């Protein structure tokens, strides 16, 4: 059996050793429980100035039955801090004064969520500086938080306040367990923001296509989308047919065997979903491969196959998928930290995943996409415990696990939950985002 | 009650890749394989939890515990447990016969949908004790009290302990199927070269079908096997020429392991339904199951070859449907042996055979060989007896659908016991 540091330090000699040596002991993260409450305690809501966004948030939390606190205490599980009205860096004192005492008492797996405004929309240089400063503060808070706590920023464009609830709901919940130090950009929704009739099934009635669904992160994505109510079309190569069938049948979806690099892959997905399920609302481009080699030894074959599967296939499939996807739908791409930070031996992979991030922001702004009210976002997973990473040598694997603020690797479900959030109709204000699911990994941060 | 017949549609199919004996499925039972084939079908056509009209399947070689094999497989599958099922067995004709039965019930309006299939394992085959030992053991079981049981046990002799494992020998002749076929091949003067050519074509056609993605929605990988283990894409006349004959004697020994099907494990299923059911499930009709016929030949007392029955069945089927042998776009003639296909074709071309045996006024004639087994057949894929029918029906239906409405396909399958099962499909 492979050595697992996280388990080793949880008890017995491992625990003593870790405590004596001051080694990190990962906390068991709070993950989404469909039967549980949104937050395990009260949410302390405060802000700068009139804090108009905070008032909206309070009203919403009240409606959602979440207890609200007006000061830090041990019953507080999350802090929502509205800094949208700051004018100069001097105003940041509000943030210090609110967060400092909160950090002392906040519950394990706590959440610090700071609401700001986009830097580009600043009306003065000083305001721009102050707005940008928030990101620096929140990233540092992420590194200071203990016991599985996270800190994230939500930047709301002027007039997009209606769309702020979805990212807040996501960040407060266990769905965002491994999302740390990220910036969520909320803009005017591409289509009307719609709450589901039941938040236990936010994707009820939707049809989702997930590529690379036979195993790993793709199988977890299929599971989460199905748990949240979607009918899932599970796509993978014919050679993975056996496991693909297991995934599809356990969640009552359908299986479609194809190679995403085939010329007619997009057309086949459209044909399958339209005939079997009457169309589709969500596409998750997850299929991906690695063919590592130092660039000096990289042959054209390795180079090409990675770019084909991870990037070119998505561009090609989208030519068929974009016209066919239902209006108001959602496209989510799976990028990688390697596409942000780069990785030794992964020039091909890094290229493909950086390309995915570029494609995501451009496609989100594409007039056809906007006209159809489609959101396009990406997740960039950090170190996720899968068959792929289980093959990484022990030392490298342990470094991968520990080189982040939460001192553990993420689980496939963490990536899946973020994709699920992007797929909500309530998330229509969130498009063109690339969110890292990395526990604030130090790489490329 | 008068019932007007409606059409039965072939909607799709699924099979697991066929493995060689003691290969990837050495540890898999018939039930495991049939369940996997069903589950693949369920996932492909989104039938999870669905109650299908009926599932009909069977295996040629079966353990006695598998008396309800198909029903047990349904219960283990993702189909609704309220889906009824039954087993049939007609040697290598099992799979096709199952499809005939399902399509007939659909045509009669007794069911809206059904799944036909078959499975066989040559690896997990049942082992029977010798007949003598079996009788004596039953006697021990009948004896009352420990003393009498012990007494009955003393009746056992060391020579009783034999194991009878089922082979594909004909019960009434004691000859293997290959030996039977060698006789027929000799009668019809089938050359080694012609057989090898057919084998090479089978491998090339099957390999090409995988290559062009044709099998992507017909096959689902199982136990790590993604393609038929027997498939040799690089098969050639030169390679086949090096093989030693396996059946027959002297210069008539033309049949080798290369132009005969190996023992294989696998399972296949086909989804059939009424037009309305298909539409309600968003499934496109691949082909119509038009008509079918079976025949038996007297290979014991008469002088007909064991595997020649399809020649008779096809003649009757064509007659009934007012069709000529040449009226087809594709021919699927099961390659039990390359010589089976070639002998059948020769018989149809033979005026004497067609007049005297089939009772026709003239020969059925020859077929365009480029239309024969265009996606490969049993020589390349392998032949898990009861699974072959499902493989052929699903693949031919898809091929006909690609060709377009009105295209026609003929299926011909020979079976042990001098049986033949044949059918006509029409593209939709
Ligand atoms: N595991 C991690 O830590 C990690 C980190 C960052 C990004 N990612 C990305 O997440 C995605 C999933 O990764 P994973 O760890 O689950 O990998 P995985 O190898 O376990 O699963 C990938 C799946 O994609 C399928 N696939 C590959 N090529 C395909 C093709 N041409 N057509 C159809 N399907 C194809 C595979 O058969 C497999 O089922 C990938 O895009 C990967 O780059 C993973």
mmCIF file of N, CA, C and O in Angstrom, chain B residues 86 106 149:
data_model
loop_
_atom_site.group_PDB
_atom_site.id
_atom_site.type_symbol
_atom_site.label_atom_id
_atom_site.label_comp_id
_atom_site.label_asym_id
_atom_site.label_seq_id
_atom_site.Cartn_x
_atom_site.Cartn_y
_atom_site.Cartn_z
ATOM 1 N N UNK B 86 -36.257 -15.210 -20.515
ATOM 2 C CA UNK B 86 -36.171 -16.664 -20.582
ATOM 3 C C UNK B 86 -34.981 -17.114 -21.398
ATOM 4 O O UNK B 86 -34.438 -16.359 -22.191
ATOM 5 N N UNK B 106 -42.806 -8.776 -31.034
ATOM 6 C CA UNK B 106 -43.024 -7.347 -31.312
ATOM 7 C C UNK B 106 -43.997 -7.204 -32.476
ATOM 8 O O UNK B 106 -44.937 -6.406 -32.425
ATOM 9 N N UNK B 149 -25.539 -45.787 3.195
ATOM 10 C CA UNK B 149 -24.800 -44.864 2.317
ATOM 11 C C UNK B 149 -23.362 -45.344 2.151
ATOM 12 O O UNK B 149 -22.802 -45.335 1.056
#
